[in-house]
Amino acid sequence: MSRIRIQVINPNTCQAMTKTIGMAAQAAAGPDSEILAVCPSEGVPSIEGHFDEAIAAVGVLEQIKIGREQGVDGHIIACFGDPGLMAARELAQAPVIGIAEAAMHMATLVSTRFSIVTTLPRTLIIARHLLQLYGFSHHCAALHAIDLPVLTLEDGSGAAQRKVRERCMQAIKEDGCGAIVLGCGGMADLARALTLELGVPVIDGVSAAVKMVESLAELGLSTSKLGDLAYPESKPLSGKFQVFNP
Amino acid sequence: MSRIRIQVINPNTCQAMTKTIGMAAQAAAGPDSEILAVCPSEGVPSIEGHFDEAIAAVGVLEQIKIGREQGVDGHIIACFGDPGLMAARELAQAPVIGIAEAAMHMATLVSTRFSIVTTLPRTLIIARHLLQLYGFSHHCAALHAIDLPVLTLEDGSGAAQRKVRERCMQAIKEDGCGAIVLGCGGMADLARALTLELGVPVIDGVSAAVKMVESLAELGLSTSKLGDLAYPESKPLSGKFQVFNP
Amino acid sequence: MSRIRIQVINPNTCQAMTKTIGMAAQAAAGPDSEILAVCPSEGVPSIEGHFDEAIAAVGVLEQIKIGREQGVDGHIIACFGDPGLMAARELAQAPVIGIAEAAMHMATLVSTRFSIVTTLPRTLIIARHLLQLYGFSHHCAALHAIDLPVLTLEDGSGAAQRKVRERCMQAIKEDGCGAIVLGCGGMADLARALTLELGVPVIDGVSAAVKMVESLAELGLSTSKLGDLAYPESKPLSGKFQVFNP
Amino acid sequence: MSRIRIQVINPNTCQAMTKTIGMAAQAAAGPDSEILAVCPSEGVPSIEGHFDEAIAAVGVLEQIKIGREQGVDGHIIACFGDPGLMAARELAQAPVIGIAEAAMHMATLVSTRFSIVTTLPRTLIIARHLLQLYGFSHHCAALHAIDLPVLTLEDGSGAAQRKVRERCMQAIKEDGCGAIVLGCGGMADLARALTLELGVPVIDGVSAAVKMVESLAELGLSTSKLGDLAYPESKPLSGKFQVFNP
Amino acid sequence: MSRIRIQVINPNTCQAMTKTIGMAAQAAAGPDSEILAVCPSEGVPSIEGHFDEAIAAVGVLEQIKIGREQGVDGHIIACFGDPGLMAARELAQAPVIGIAEAAMHMATLVSTRFSIVTTLPRTLIIARHLLQLYGFSHHCAALHAIDLPVLTLEDGSGAAQRKVRERCMQAIKEDGCGAIVLGCGGMADLARALTLELGVPVIDGVSAAVKMVESLAELGLSTSKLGDLAYPESKPLSGKFQVFNP
Amino acid sequence: MSRIRIQVINPNTCQAMTKTIGMAAQAAAGPDSEILAVCPSEGVPSIEGHFDEAIAAVGVLEQIKIGREQGVDGHIIACFGDPGLMAARELAQAPVIGIAEAAMHMATLVSTRFSIVTTLPRTLIIARHLLQLYGFSHHCAALHAIDLPVLTLEDGSGAAQRKVRERCMQAIKEDGCGAIVLGCGGMADLARALTLELGVPVIDGVSAAVKMVESLAELGLSTSKLGDLAYPESKPLSGKFQVFNP
């Protein structure tokens, strides 16, 4: 089997989180996979709402273009809102996977209903909309927010991590769920330990997405270029978006 | 009643379409309303897919910021995919209305089921997803595409307009619908004449959105700043996005 | 712009509530609009269930017929269950708007999810069915009842109004909603003050409906007469319903 | 087992159809059941839209009141739109069954998906809304209208009946359905013969409703008077509705 | 009216529960009906999950085959998960009714929303899936489990019965439901007394199913053999399944 | 990375199809995976309806038990109806994947909407129910049946394969889909060639499931044993099912 190069895009500009995500991806990757963890050079330091997502989407697309030129075998959008996912699928030749969809899909394979644990309450609506679009609303038992900003996951204090753990335990006790989906790329390194400690599948989208990209690559499947997700119509972009012109 | 200033944002960079949209907005506006028709200085010349939308969303947000600084009373996103709508609602103080949602809402008020007539087939999926998110899937009888690029609406030949008219007539005959929703900002000037000729409501989202913004302004209602649509979290954007920093 | 005459129909026979509703409508109306606040001469003094609605629907239709003969430009059904809405749309030439649909539509334009505060618990099922039919079930965070009869809103004590205010505050605190929909025509005069006090959009359907009728009238849109909402089939009604015969 | 008295209410004022319906009910009734076929003394001669339904609902409720005073063991609303069903359940002590719900429920018990054959196309929207409210949208393969007025079923020519038969055969051939639901009380006498001829269940709501009322009566079950369907709040009705006062 | 023979299949092998179910069926049966209460000779002693259901389904089908050879007029699957229902409909000539569907259908006829009270929490997911497939998710206010194994209903202590009663009372108080559905065949004998005591319809699926089979039989309706539920394709089964070969 | 042993269960007893499936699984498997292709020793020679599924489910469970005793790392149920999936998840310690769910999940990752091509029309209802339960109804553009029995795929004539190819081409042309899901385990060997020839993703569930099992195994995730999918309650099975006793 040939080498699989996977571009893991952290949509925010936080280097620490890019590293966390990259390491989680590497840990999940198969022996034949190479992880290229990147983040946009310009954008938002963390993603905590629709505005942040809209800005981050451009950086995601810039990285998709770079990755495509590098001939990577797949792209991962490592933010739980899957910002720019459909646009990225248009732009890319290789498969593109969002970590929210990856985690949600995986969760339905090992449980009948899952709960989500994320950072700020205001991002819950983004998860709700994704559940609806992906078709998983009825598979979600409950949504939880630890009510701490995303970057507290990178402050080294462990406070956010402790809150995530507490909420997972609470969810398991009260929600009637069978699995937990971690709702932030910055939580990627917590899944394995929590799965072992809590005795239920705790699913991180980054590692889930790595396996999905590997799977698609190995099956010879890629984003359909027929119809809805065909390459963008050819036309000149202007100003700061000229980077996307051929 | 005080003056109502409405910023109508054409998310693409086509001046001709901005003019078409602006005139349709003006024709719909009340005597106390002032229409500010704008488009991004940089971006895509037309919006025909998710990638185009993602790029256009940044230009929309730049205009939202400008409009907010100008103290406008409402913003309209004049592209049928409502690109950047949620992000714009976070950024804005005044109400923000997308023309797809405006047209769909209006259509449900005058008919039990409506059909949509848009440009390229590949944009139908965007309309489908909006119908799902807004809750109107069961109100939509059918979706049609004339299979011509958006900018043929501005080429002066009238060919696209004739195709729109034909598809409306076909939809009325075959779909069991009671109204037509025009699925492109560039069709904004066709609605009144088609309504009169065809004898059924043919609804343009631009004029519908103008009335919705006026309505909200006159009722003293604006985007909720509690929770999901609160202003973006305060943090420095980098590079070409620094324009959004305070 | 020509004068817009709007018939606001309070479906119950309570004169005090008709006055409350008429004043709220007048306060929302544009300078070119004229409000005709009416109620049936015969029927139920308040509407607190399906039976009351079925009786009230006949009075609504009688008023629609009168309004149509007067050549009004739009009709409003000012009871939160929208009694007789579809039938009224068949009978009317001008647009007909129910206050439940008006408030729900408006709420989705300024928030991602809204809560409803109404009077008796037994009317919640009516709101639930409307949410389902209109497509807004997923936009509703929670439903609340103050558990007081409708007419306590008109007893001058202010007790019902205080309970409404308390429930709004509770909903804002607990539901994760971004806006409140007031679930009774008799609450129409509370919306503006509560919006200001509570800092979130508190939406009254009467004023929302006034703006929708004005909007449709100004856009030259009216109820589709193609198919589902065509005028009733011509046939003689008997007995007390002969008033509907031509 | 004691005698079961079932009031079958034809909501329109057509005596011929009342007789058709009554005979179909009698044919379906058990040996211990007594059928009381009635229709309102005042109202519409046939029901072909929402307006007709709203008028007919009052007559239905008048009959419910009479039936309740007579101590009947159950009521049937024998029009496919189930006009006034919820209101009737509030007013009645005994069970109330609509023939649309009865036929739809029965159809799901003998097939995975059914098709509906009704009279005028404009009534299809009523069936669609009922499917949605009852939860059966996904059980309905297709809806058909023979495009003839309801009363042609009673003109003695047999033309409407032939069209119903043709449409049933077409539905069986094209829809992928396993059963047919007849969408009009006036088709009640066709079901048994069509079932035998076509070899698939062809279901008439009148006879289905008779069995449901008998079933509930024999099980000692009746409309819940807890909460949503409690008796109407006590208050004086005025004018022509005083008949409902105690 | 000719005699109706109804085969009531308890899918587990517990004789005591077969007797309980048989007696409940007999109590519900009409004077012309004969109840044949059976259970598989081999299988699981109680059904408390998907595995138990899958095993029990074979026993159900064996009994269906026997019942068909006996020429019964209908079959009932008396376990709340309706195990093997679709397969049984293929195999049977006569109607087949599951007690979960029977109870749920009946509950929607006498209330707007019902609650379910069942045994082990792990079986709730089975009820959820049935609600979704049958279309009744929105009719269910809440699901409750007494957290006792199925067979405690047959231990003679009455403890399980007391817990059922308590949960019904709690549901009535807290859920906003209008009726209760008992979620286990072993609770069949509790419905009538609880209905009387609690003053709301408490519905047992066994008796509900008996009435549905009688209804279908008397209407001359049976499982559609067109398409989806046609007899199984003819082919030889091997090993222990040869009993199904002709 | 340690060796991954995957048990691929063909639920029918056809050795030829077991071989086809096993080879497709092997072709998809990673270098560290070992495929154990098995089928029940007793059961049905092909699965073409609910009855066949119910019988096959027992054989699936027997194989799950054997696989568990062998300590396999995952199980695949290689029939497009996913027979016994939930029961298998209860019984297994390792992950269990059905090929219908696997193919549907994969299809949503590379397209916005997919079409399904299967064998007999009567099995379409099984696919419809799975789409509904899994949440993918809105992702499915259309369902097609080639109207040939399952085993014609193994008769060596290639006729069924030609029909599958034709239907795929028709679906691509008419459905507005972006991918094809092959709806039968016996089509597993067609996916790669059709993907290349038709230029759109043609997805076989067997290979998709292999990658999912490998993914879960490598992530250290397995079926949740908390709640809904816990091991079956311990109790003695009787007769031919004693094989399941410990």
mmCIF file with all atom_site columns, N, CA, C and O in Angstrom, chain C residues 103-132:
data_model
loop_
_atom_site.group_PDB
_atom_site.id
_atom_site.type_symbol
_atom_site.label_atom_id
_atom_site.label_alt_id
_atom_site.label_comp_id
_atom_site.label_asym_id
_atom_site.label_entity_id
_atom_site.label_seq_id
_atom_site.pdbx_PDB_ins_code
_atom_site.Cartn_x
_atom_site.Cartn_y
_atom_site.Cartn_z
_atom_site.occupancy
_atom_site.B_iso_or_equiv
_atom_site.pdbx_formal_charge
_atom_site.auth_seq_id
_atom_site.auth_comp_id
_atom_site.auth_asym_id
_atom_site.auth_atom_id
_atom_site.pdbx_PDB_model_num
ATOM 1   N N  . ALA C 1 103 ? -45.666 36.026 14.666 1.00 0.00 ? 103 ALA C N  1
ATOM 2   C CA . ALA C 1 103 ? -44.688 36.119 15.749 1.00 0.00 ? 103 ALA C CA 1
ATOM 3   C C  . ALA C 1 103 ? -43.582 35.075 15.582 1.00 0.00 ? 103 ALA C C  1
ATOM 4   O O  . ALA C 1 103 ? -42.400 35.360 15.796 1.00 0.00 ? 103 ALA C O  1
ATOM 5   N N  . MET C 1 104 ? -43.981 33.877 15.181 1.00 0.00 ? 104 MET C N  1
ATOM 6   C CA . MET C 1 104 ? -42.975 32.822 15.021 1.00 0.00 ? 104 MET C CA 1
ATOM 7   C C  . MET C 1 104 ? -42.006 33.162 13.885 1.00 0.00 ? 104 MET C C  1
ATOM 8   O O  . MET C 1 104 ? -40.790 33.006 14.030 1.00 0.00 ? 104 MET C O  1
ATOM 9   N N  . HIS C 1 105 ? -42.540 33.600 12.762 1.00 0.00 ? 105 HIS C N  1
ATOM 10  C CA . HIS C 1 105 ? -41.667 33.989 11.658 1.00 0.00 ? 105 HIS C CA 1
ATOM 11  C C  . HIS C 1 105 ? -40.685 35.078 12.107 1.00 0.00 ? 105 HIS C C  1
ATOM 12  O O  . HIS C 1 105 ? -39.473 34.971 11.898 1.00 0.00 ? 105 HIS C O  1
ATOM 13  N N  . MET C 1 106 ? -41.212 36.136 12.714 1.00 0.00 ? 106 MET C N  1
ATOM 14  C CA . MET C 1 106 ? -40.354 37.250 13.145 1.00 0.00 ? 106 MET C CA 1
ATOM 15  C C  . MET C 1 106 ? -39.272 36.757 14.100 1.00 0.00 ? 106 MET C C  1
ATOM 16  O O  . MET C 1 106 ? -38.122 37.188 14.041 1.00 0.00 ? 106 MET C O  1
ATOM 17  N N  . ALA C 1 107 ? -39.657 35.868 15.002 1.00 0.00 ? 107 ALA C N  1
ATOM 18  C CA . ALA C 1 107 ? -38.704 35.395 16.005 1.00 0.00 ? 107 ALA C CA 1
ATOM 19  C C  . ALA C 1 107 ? -37.528 34.669 15.359 1.00 0.00 ? 107 ALA C C  1
ATOM 20  O O  . ALA C 1 107 ? -36.385 34.784 15.817 1.00 0.00 ? 107 ALA C O  1
ATOM 21  N N  . THR C 1 108 ? -37.801 33.949 14.282 1.00 0.00 ? 108 THR C N  1
ATOM 22  C CA . THR C 1 108 ? -36.692 33.224 13.633 1.00 0.00 ? 108 THR C CA 1
ATOM 23  C C  . THR C 1 108 ? -35.750 34.183 12.911 1.00 0.00 ? 108 THR C C  1
ATOM 24  O O  . THR C 1 108 ? -34.641 33.793 12.551 1.00 0.00 ? 108 THR C O  1
ATOM 25  N N  . LEU C 1 109 ? -36.196 35.411 12.678 1.00 0.00 ? 109 LEU C N  1
ATOM 26  C CA . LEU C 1 109 ? -35.339 36.380 11.983 1.00 0.00 ? 109 LEU C CA 1
ATOM 27  C C  . LEU C 1 109 ? -34.360 37.079 12.913 1.00 0.00 ? 109 LEU C C  1
ATOM 28  O O  . LEU C 1 109 ? -33.402 37.705 12.465 1.00 0.00 ? 109 LEU C O  1
ATOM 29  N N  . VAL C 1 110 ? -34.612 37.025 14.211 1.00 0.00 ? 110 VAL C N  1
ATOM 30  C CA . VAL C 1 110 ? -33.740 37.729 15.157 1.00 0.00 ? 110 VAL C CA 1
ATOM 31  C C  . VAL C 1 110 ? -33.115 36.814 16.201 1.00 0.00 ? 110 VAL C C  1
ATOM 32  O O  . VAL C 1 110 ? -32.413 37.294 17.100 1.00 0.00 ? 110 VAL C O  1
ATOM 33  N N  . SER C 1 111 ? -33.381 35.510 16.101 1.00 0.00 ? 111 SER C N  1
ATOM 34  C CA . SER C 1 111 ? -32.794 34.581 17.077 1.00 0.00 ? 111 SER C CA 1
ATOM 35  C C  . SER C 1 111 ? -32.676 33.209 16.433 1.00 0.00 ? 111 SER C C  1
ATOM 36  O O  . SER C 1 111 ? -33.289 32.942 15.410 1.00 0.00 ? 111 SER C O  1
ATOM 37  N N  . THR C 1 112 ? -31.885 32.352 17.044 1.00 0.00 ? 112 THR C N  1
ATOM 38  C CA . THR C 1 112 ? -31.801 30.984 16.530 1.00 0.00 ? 112 THR C CA 1
ATOM 39  C C  . THR C 1 112 ? -32.898 30.097 17.121 1.00 0.00 ? 112 THR C C  1
ATOM 40  O O  . THR C 1 112 ? -33.373 29.180 16.479 1.00 0.00 ? 112 THR C O  1
ATOM 41  N N  . ARG C 1 113 ? -33.282 30.395 18.360 1.00 0.00 ? 113 ARG C N  1
ATOM 42  C CA . ARG C 1 113 ? -34.351 29.626 18.999 1.00 0.00 ? 113 ARG C CA 1
ATOM 43  C C  . ARG C 1 113 ? -35.148 30.565 19.912 1.00 0.00 ? 113 ARG C C  1
ATOM 44  O O  . ARG C 1 113 ? -34.580 31.426 20.587 1.00 0.00 ? 113 ARG C O  1
ATOM 45  N N  . PHE C 1 114 ? -36.450 30.380 19.933 1.00 0.00 ? 114 PHE C N  1
ATOM 46  C CA . PHE C 1 114 ? -37.311 31.224 20.764 1.00 0.00 ? 114 PHE C CA 1
ATOM 47  C C  . PHE C 1 114 ? -38.114 30.376 21.736 1.00 0.00 ? 114 PHE C C  1
ATOM 48  O O  . PHE C 1 114 ? -38.291 29.171 21.535 1.00 0.00 ? 114 PHE C O  1
ATOM 49  N N  . SER C 1 115 ? -38.590 31.015 22.804 1.00 0.00 ? 115 SER C N  1
ATOM 50  C CA . SER C 1 115 ? -39.522 30.361 23.718 1.00 0.00 ? 115 SER C CA 1
ATOM 51  C C  . SER C 1 115 ? -40.880 31.056 23.613 1.00 0.00 ? 115 SER C C  1
ATOM 52  O O  . SER C 1 115 ? -40.957 32.222 23.241 1.00 0.00 ? 115 SER C O  1
ATOM 53  N N  . ILE C 1 116 ? -41.928 30.312 23.936 1.00 0.00 ? 116 ILE C N  1
ATOM 54  C CA . ILE C 1 116 ? -43.293 30.844 23.873 1.00 0.00 ? 116 ILE C CA 1
ATOM 55  C C  . ILE C 1 116 ? -43.837 30.949 25.291 1.00 0.00 ? 116 ILE C C  1
ATOM 56  O O  . ILE C 1 116 ? -43.661 30.037 26.093 1.00 0.00 ? 116 ILE C O  1
ATOM 57  N N  . VAL C 1 117 ? -44.482 32.073 25.590 1.00 0.00 ? 117 VAL C N  1
ATOM 58  C CA . VAL C 1 117 ? -45.163 32.247 26.875 1.00 0.00 ? 117 VAL C CA 1
ATOM 59  C C  . VAL C 1 117 ? -46.639 32.514 26.588 1.00 0.00 ? 117 VAL C C  1
ATOM 60  O O  . VAL C 1 117 ? -46.982 33.502 25.938 1.00 0.00 ? 117 VAL C O  1
ATOM 61  N N  . THR C 1 118 ? -47.495 31.623 27.068 1.00 0.00 ? 118 THR C N  1
ATOM 62  C CA . THR C 1 118 ? -48.920 31.766 26.785 1.00 0.00 ? 118 THR C CA 1
ATOM 63  C C  . THR C 1 118 ? -49.728 31.681 28.084 1.00 0.00 ? 118 THR C C  1
ATOM 64  O O  . THR C 1 118 ? -49.157 31.774 29.171 1.00 0.00 ? 118 THR C O  1
ATOM 65  N N  . THR C 1 119 ? -51.041 31.520 27.970 1.00 0.00 ? 119 THR C N  1
ATOM 66  C CA . THR C 1 119 ? -51.923 31.588 29.136 1.00 0.00 ? 119 THR C CA 1
ATOM 67  C C  . THR C 1 119 ? -52.163 30.203 29.769 1.00 0.00 ? 119 THR C C  1
ATOM 68  O O  . THR C 1 119 ? -51.443 29.813 30.666 1.00 0.00 ? 119 THR C O  1
ATOM 69  N N  . LEU C 1 120 ? -53.145 29.469 29.273 1.00 0.00 ? 120 LEU C N  1
ATOM 70  C CA . LEU C 1 120 ? -53.482 28.186 29.906 1.00 0.00 ? 120 LEU C CA 1
ATOM 71  C C  . LEU C 1 120 ? -52.637 27.045 29.328 1.00 0.00 ? 120 LEU C C  1
ATOM 72  O O  . LEU C 1 120 ? -52.405 26.981 28.124 1.00 0.00 ? 120 LEU C O  1
ATOM 73  N N  . PRO C 1 121 ? -52.223 26.113 30.168 1.00 0.00 ? 121 PRO C N  1
ATOM 74  C CA . PRO C 1 121 ? -51.445 24.956 29.694 1.00 0.00 ? 121 PRO C CA 1
ATOM 75  C C  . PRO C 1 121 ? -52.143 24.192 28.572 1.00 0.00 ? 121 PRO C C  1
ATOM 76  O O  . PRO C 1 121 ? -51.481 23.665 27.683 1.00 0.00 ? 121 PRO C O  1
ATOM 77  N N  . ARG C 1 122 ? -53.465 24.145 28.605 1.00 0.00 ? 122 ARG C N  1
ATOM 78  C CA . ARG C 1 122 ? -54.169 23.343 27.601 1.00 0.00 ? 122 ARG C CA 1
ATOM 79  C C  . ARG C 1 122 ? -54.044 23.927 26.190 1.00 0.00 ? 122 ARG C C  1
ATOM 80  O O  . ARG C 1 122 ? -54.356 23.240 25.219 1.00 0.00 ? 122 ARG C O  1
ATOM 81  N N  . THR C 1 123 ? -53.620 25.176 26.078 1.00 0.00 ? 123 THR C N  1
ATOM 82  C CA . THR C 1 123 ? -53.455 25.753 24.740 1.00 0.00 ? 123 THR C CA 1
ATOM 83  C C  . THR C 1 123 ? -52.068 25.459 24.162 1.00 0.00 ? 123 THR C C  1
ATOM 84  O O  . THR C 1 123 ? -51.820 25.730 22.989 1.00 0.00 ? 123 THR C O  1
ATOM 85  N N  . LEU C 1 124 ? -51.182 24.911 24.974 1.00 0.00 ? 124 LEU C N  1
ATOM 86  C CA . LEU C 1 124 ? -49.832 24.621 24.472 1.00 0.00 ? 124 LEU C CA 1
ATOM 87  C C  . LEU C 1 124 ? -49.868 23.643 23.300 1.00 0.00 ? 124 LEU C C  1
ATOM 88  O O  . LEU C 1 124 ? -49.063 23.742 22.374 1.00 0.00 ? 124 LEU C O  1
ATOM 89  N N  . ILE C 1 125 ? -50.802 22.708 23.338 1.00 0.00 ? 125 ILE C N  1
ATOM 90  C CA . ILE C 1 125 ? -50.852 21.728 22.257 1.00 0.00 ? 125 ILE C CA 1
ATOM 91  C C  . ILE C 1 125 ? -51.188 22.406 20.927 1.00 0.00 ? 125 ILE C C  1
ATOM 92  O O  . ILE C 1 125 ? -50.721 21.988 19.854 1.00 0.00 ? 125 ILE C O  1
ATOM 93  N N  . ILE C 1 126 ? -51.965 23.459 20.992 1.00 0.00 ? 126 ILE C N  1
ATOM 94  C CA . ILE C 1 126 ? -52.287 24.208 19.763 1.00 0.00 ? 126 ILE C CA 1
ATOM 95  C C  . ILE C 1 126 ? -51.013 24.847 19.212 1.00 0.00 ? 126 ILE C C  1
ATOM 96  O O  . ILE C 1 126 ? -50.743 24.787 18.009 1.00 0.00 ? 126 ILE C O  1
ATOM 97  N N  . ALA C 1 127 ? -50.227 25.424 20.085 1.00 0.00 ? 127 ALA C N  1
ATOM 98  C CA . ALA C 1 127 ? -48.951 26.007 19.642 1.00 0.00 ? 127 ALA C CA 1
ATOM 99  C C  . ALA C 1 127 ? -48.016 24.938 19.087 1.00 0.00 ? 127 ALA C C  1
ATOM 100 O O  . ALA C 1 127 ? -47.354 25.138 18.068 1.00 0.00 ? 127 ALA C O  1
ATOM 101 N N  . ARG C 1 128 ? -47.982 23.796 19.745 1.00 0.00 ? 128 ARG C N  1
ATOM 102 C CA . ARG C 1 128 ? -47.137 22.698 19.257 1.00 0.00 ? 128 ARG C CA 1
ATOM 103 C C  . ARG C 1 128 ? -47.538 22.273 17.845 1.00 0.00 ? 128 ARG C C  1
ATOM 104 O O  . ARG C 1 128 ? -46.685 22.044 16.988 1.00 0.00 ? 128 ARG C O  1
ATOM 105 N N  . HIS C 1 129 ? -48.834 22.138 17.612 1.00 0.00 ? 129 HIS C N  1
ATOM 106 C CA . HIS C 1 129 ? -49.291 21.724 16.287 1.00 0.00 ? 129 HIS C CA 1
ATOM 107 C C  . HIS C 1 129 ? -48.952 22.792 15.232 1.00 0.00 ? 129 HIS C C  1
ATOM 108 O O  . HIS C 1 129 ? -48.584 22.463 14.110 1.00 0.00 ? 129 HIS C O  1
ATOM 109 N N  . LEU C 1 130 ? -49.057 24.055 15.594 1.00 0.00 ? 130 LEU C N  1
ATOM 110 C CA . LEU C 1 130 ? -48.705 25.118 14.634 1.00 0.00 ? 130 LEU C CA 1
ATOM 111 C C  . LEU C 1 130 ? -47.208 25.096 14.346 1.00 0.00 ? 130 LEU C C  1
ATOM 112 O O  . LEU C 1 130 ? -46.783 25.233 13.193 1.00 0.00 ? 130 LEU C O  1
ATOM 113 N N  . LEU C 1 131 ? -46.400 24.934 15.384 1.00 0.00 ? 131 LEU C N  1
ATOM 114 C CA . LEU C 1 131 ? -44.947 24.838 15.168 1.00 0.00 ? 131 LEU C CA 1
ATOM 115 C C  . LEU C 1 131 ? -44.644 23.724 14.171 1.00 0.00 ? 131 LEU C C  1
ATOM 116 O O  . LEU C 1 131 ? -43.818 23.887 13.266 1.00 0.00 ? 131 LEU C O  1
ATOM 117 N N  . GLN C 1 132 ? -45.331 22.605 14.328 1.00 0.00 ? 132 GLN C N  1
ATOM 118 C CA . GLN C 1 132 ? -45.099 21.466 13.441 1.00 0.00 ? 132 GLN C CA 1
ATOM 119 C C  . GLN C 1 132 ? -45.536 21.790 12.011 1.00 0.00 ? 132 GLN C C  1
ATOM 120 O O  . GLN C 1 132 ? -44.785 21.578 11.055 1.00 0.00 ? 132 GLN C O  1
#
